[in-house]
XYZ file of C-alpha atoms in Angstrom:
307
model
C 16.019 9.557 -66.412
C 12.887 7.967 -64.982
C 11.659 8.496 -61.441
C 9.286 6.009 -59.889
C 7.614 5.474 -56.630
C 8.031 2.093 -54.884
C 4.726 2.473 -52.911
C 1.378 2.976 -54.516
C 0.323 4.925 -51.426
C 2.170 7.164 -48.996
C 2.936 5.643 -45.495
C 0.565 6.620 -42.966
C 1.950 9.072 -40.281
C 0.677 6.805 -37.533
C 2.904 3.870 -38.566
C 5.967 6.049 -38.773
C 5.577 7.095 -35.064
C 5.059 3.432 -33.833
C 7.594 1.341 -32.013
C 7.546 -2.259 -32.608
C 10.237 -4.848 -32.142
C 10.796 -8.290 -30.647
C 12.842 -9.116 -27.618
C 14.032 -12.232 -25.759
C 12.429 -11.895 -22.309
C 13.800 -13.046 -19.095
C 12.643 -12.676 -15.383
C 14.181 -9.856 -13.215
C 16.119 -12.508 -11.192
C 18.143 -13.151 -14.321
C 19.233 -9.413 -14.522
C 23.075 -9.181 -13.906
C 24.372 -6.578 -11.591
C 25.279 -6.147 -7.960
C 22.189 -4.186 -7.092
C 19.030 -6.049 -5.995
C 16.144 -5.232 -8.384
C 13.316 -6.666 -6.471
C 11.527 -3.425 -6.898
C 10.680 -4.542 -10.426
C 8.735 -7.530 -9.152
C 6.416 -5.143 -7.216
C 5.034 -3.231 -10.167
C 3.993 -3.450 -13.796
C 6.951 -2.024 -15.574
C 9.789 -3.692 -17.751
C 13.527 -2.931 -18.338
C 14.486 -2.504 -21.975
C 17.809 -1.967 -23.812
C 19.320 1.431 -24.646
C 18.664 1.158 -28.292
C 15.082 1.108 -27.628
C 15.486 4.557 -25.927
C 17.391 5.820 -28.954
C 14.580 4.688 -31.285
C 11.840 5.822 -29.193
C 13.390 9.479 -28.960
C 13.414 9.644 -32.638
C 9.843 8.821 -32.986
C 7.002 11.331 -32.142
C 5.435 9.319 -29.422
C 3.356 10.444 -26.580
C 4.282 10.326 -22.902
C 4.184 8.441 -20.597
C 5.648 5.449 -22.775
C 3.221 2.533 -22.585
C 3.730 -0.719 -24.470
C 1.747 -3.666 -25.469
C 3.307 -7.030 -24.942
C 2.245 -10.110 -27.245
C 3.136 -13.744 -27.021
C 2.224 -14.840 -30.592
C 2.656 -18.540 -29.713
C -0.139 -18.477 -27.100
C -2.071 -15.373 -28.403
C -1.784 -13.697 -25.031
C -1.286 -10.018 -24.487
C -0.897 -7.485 -21.716
C 0.197 -3.832 -21.201
C 3.056 -2.242 -19.113
C 5.272 0.781 -18.776
C 9.078 0.935 -18.849
C 11.134 1.449 -15.751
C 14.811 1.738 -17.026
C 16.867 1.270 -20.364
C 19.749 -0.762 -18.898
C 19.230 -4.120 -20.330
C 21.483 -5.930 -22.753
C 20.789 -5.566 -26.579
C 17.954 -7.764 -27.795
C 16.850 -8.554 -24.139
C 14.128 -7.235 -21.907
C 13.347 -8.089 -18.414
C 9.696 -8.712 -17.115
C 8.210 -9.251 -13.693
C 7.516 -12.835 -12.905
C 3.690 -12.438 -12.747
C 3.670 -10.779 -16.233
C 5.573 -13.698 -17.719
C 3.047 -16.060 -16.135
C 0.196 -14.126 -17.791
C 1.928 -14.255 -21.223
C 2.727 -17.957 -20.676
C 6.416 -17.162 -21.366
C 9.352 -19.024 -20.350
C 12.942 -17.856 -19.961
C 14.281 -16.702 -23.197
C 10.942 -16.675 -25.074
C 10.281 -14.262 -27.712
C 7.842 -11.239 -26.926
C 6.511 -8.628 -29.217
C 6.854 -4.995 -27.793
C 4.653 -2.197 -29.359
C 3.990 1.354 -28.299
C 0.472 2.170 -27.524
C -1.758 5.046 -26.324
C -4.212 4.236 -23.495
C -7.133 6.035 -22.086
C -7.056 7.242 -18.554
C -8.753 4.765 -16.021
C -11.912 5.794 -14.199
C -13.077 2.366 -12.727
C -11.359 -0.858 -11.961
C -12.702 -4.076 -10.244
C -10.375 -6.702 -8.694
C -10.818 -10.226 -7.381
C -8.450 -11.566 -4.832
C -7.188 -15.095 -5.599
C -6.955 -16.142 -2.061
C -9.282 -15.535 1.027
C -6.154 -14.387 2.864
C -6.554 -10.935 1.311
C -9.433 -10.384 3.709
C -7.047 -10.396 6.702
C -5.753 -7.014 5.491
C -7.330 -4.215 7.599
C -7.566 -1.538 4.868
C -7.226 -3.369 1.483
C -8.190 -0.270 -0.709
C -5.295 1.641 0.891
C -2.912 -1.148 0.421
C -3.820 -1.533 -3.411
C -3.553 2.256 -3.807
C -0.034 2.075 -2.565
C 0.775 -0.785 -4.605
C -0.569 0.596 -7.961
C 1.816 3.365 -7.718
C 4.472 1.065 -9.326
C 2.006 0.270 -12.291
C 1.526 2.191 -15.312
C -1.477 0.457 -16.805
C -3.991 -2.342 -16.338
C -5.410 -4.880 -18.657
C -8.627 -6.843 -18.151
C -7.891 -10.496 -17.323
C -4.441 -9.973 -15.917
C -3.491 -11.396 -12.622
C -1.302 -8.861 -10.985
C 0.856 -9.415 -7.734
C 1.284 -7.066 -5.083
C 3.607 -7.358 -1.978
C 2.354 -6.465 1.535
C 3.962 -7.350 4.835
C 6.329 -9.620 3.202
C 3.675 -11.703 1.513
C 2.495 -11.876 -2.104
C -1.188 -11.262 -2.907
C -2.525 -12.053 -6.371
C -5.442 -9.928 -7.764
C -7.355 -10.703 -11.012
C -8.348 -7.516 -12.962
C -12.099 -8.278 -13.495
C -13.180 -5.137 -15.266
C -11.648 -1.777 -16.298
C -13.305 1.415 -17.639
C -13.497 3.123 -20.092
C -11.473 0.434 -22.017
C -10.173 -3.132 -21.476
C -6.690 -1.659 -21.168
C -6.298 1.723 -19.377
C -3.404 3.946 -17.886
C -3.476 4.593 -14.211
C -0.903 7.186 -14.239
C -2.124 10.470 -12.407
C -5.765 9.447 -12.533
C -8.838 9.408 -10.385
C -10.076 5.776 -10.391
C -12.829 4.161 -8.394
C -11.833 0.745 -7.009
C -14.112 -2.261 -6.204
C -13.499 -5.749 -4.962
C -15.167 -8.998 -5.855
C -15.593 -12.021 -3.458
C -12.151 -13.756 -2.944
C -11.590 -16.962 -5.024
C -12.663 -19.875 -2.806
C -14.325 -17.702 -0.250
C -17.434 -19.094 1.610
C -19.820 -17.030 3.676
C -20.167 -18.269 7.203
C -23.384 -20.315 7.781
C -25.781 -18.617 10.087
C -27.334 -21.166 12.411
C -30.761 -20.212 13.486
C -31.890 -21.530 17.001
C -35.537 -22.634 16.928
C -36.856 -23.030 20.534
C -39.493 -25.875 20.554
C -42.304 -25.295 23.069
C -42.566 -27.935 25.588
C -45.482 -29.046 27.609
C -43.533 -30.558 30.331
C -44.676 -29.172 33.871
C -42.019 -27.131 35.533
C -40.204 -28.622 38.603
C -41.139 -27.015 41.820
C -38.815 -28.983 43.902
C -36.539 -26.001 44.266
C -39.100 -23.698 45.416
C -39.207 -25.178 48.982
C -35.528 -24.178 49.602
C -36.503 -20.507 48.712
C -39.461 -20.076 51.045
C -37.570 -18.556 53.804
C -39.178 -18.024 57.295
C -42.066 -20.166 58.254
C -44.005 -19.466 61.517
C -44.272 -22.158 64.172
C -41.995 -24.462 62.221
C -39.860 -25.376 65.364
C -40.389 -28.417 67.669
C -41.903 -28.195 71.172
C -41.198 -29.578 74.544
C -43.515 -31.115 77.066
C -43.379 -30.546 80.820
C -43.511 -34.289 81.478
C -40.536 -34.809 79.143
C -42.473 -37.179 76.692
C -41.841 -36.917 73.087
C -45.284 -38.066 72.176
C -47.301 -35.653 70.028
C -44.343 -33.514 69.107
C -43.470 -32.808 65.431
C -39.766 -32.153 65.401
C -39.745 -30.840 61.676
C -42.484 -29.004 59.716
C -44.516 -30.793 57.226
C -42.965 -30.498 53.552
C -44.778 -28.111 51.324
C -46.411 -29.397 48.118
C -45.951 -27.331 44.788
C -49.563 -26.488 44.862
C -49.209 -24.845 48.380
C -46.636 -22.452 47.277
C -48.118 -19.011 46.457
C -47.423 -17.643 42.948
C -46.877 -13.932 42.318
C -49.669 -12.236 40.127
C -48.075 -10.279 37.308
C -49.089 -6.531 37.001
C -50.858 -6.562 33.487
C -51.127 -2.745 33.708
C -47.395 -2.038 33.802
C -46.163 0.593 31.622
C -42.426 0.925 30.685
C -40.583 3.743 32.509
C -42.956 3.609 35.540
C -42.549 2.155 39.057
C -45.513 1.072 40.992
C -45.317 0.588 44.783
C -47.970 -1.871 46.201
C -48.488 -1.593 49.894
C -50.624 -4.266 51.799
C -52.242 -1.656 54.311
C -55.757 -2.085 55.565
C -58.302 0.833 55.993
C -59.074 1.965 59.420
C -62.354 0.917 61.039
C -65.183 3.249 61.194
C -65.436 2.992 64.999
C -61.995 4.367 65.394
C -62.891 7.324 63.243
C -65.948 8.064 65.571
C -63.731 7.853 68.607
C -61.347 10.370 67.067
C -64.398 12.907 66.461
C -65.530 12.479 70.035
C -62.139 12.951 71.571
C -61.225 15.871 69.393
C -60.426 19.009 71.352
C -62.905 21.891 71.273
C -61.899 25.157 72.959
C -64.110 26.671 75.663
C -66.534 23.758 75.543
C -66.574 23.132 79.408
C -69.309 24.038 81.803
C -69.116 26.609 84.512
C -69.989 26.304 88.342
C -71.357 28.955 90.603
C -70.786 29.105 94.337
C -74.064 30.959 94.969
C -77.129 29.116 94.632
C -80.005 30.759 92.801
C -83.197 31.679 94.634
C -85.815 34.251 95.319
C -84.877 37.365 97.377
C -87.148 38.050 100.523
């Protein structure tokens, strides 16, 4: 008896533990069943048939289960996780945004392969619409939405649902690799400017100096009291020589205030228009000042020689 080996080299162990097969893919809306599976559209996981679980359980694969999806017709690929194994045999159900990234139509063939991805440390996203800026806390919203995702691929456009509105974000960069796992990781998130966003223009107002003289016509109304501005009456009753109204003031006759050039911030200066007293008044005060025992005495007896 003769024994021979069909293979010149033994099969590597890595290929023995690799899951690879083709499925006809459909969107989640085509999934049969009474239950609404709109939750699949909010994440980055697919639904596979039960035979895939049976095959994966026999392979020595690492958990969590991550897969690489490839459309060989368009040479597009992405990465995803698995949500359930309840699909019909030979069929898998994908979120609509994932089918758009792979350029797949309903019933198209997709290659599914098991992969191991590194844990993410950094990712950068670009919103595809300026409406994303209306969200008060975008990082918190994105963190909550990424809980339904298993991995990220650079170049993908993911879709998140917030307040009954779908926002699309392009994955611009991921570290340490172009495809990373985001399950139980500490990842720094950054945002790029939204697509089509334009910064508001800042209009600077330049005040041009004008050499036009100011209008002093309104100063007359703010003068207030003017002495002897009334009209007089004559004893003979005649109106001759009586000016019933004061002469109008000219702008040059209006006194202008003099600014205090020695003003210091935080100080208050009180200016009083008081005149110093005359020297004559000071002399009168010195004369009339009271001095005790300054009077002169009188005697009733006249002074003379004794006989």
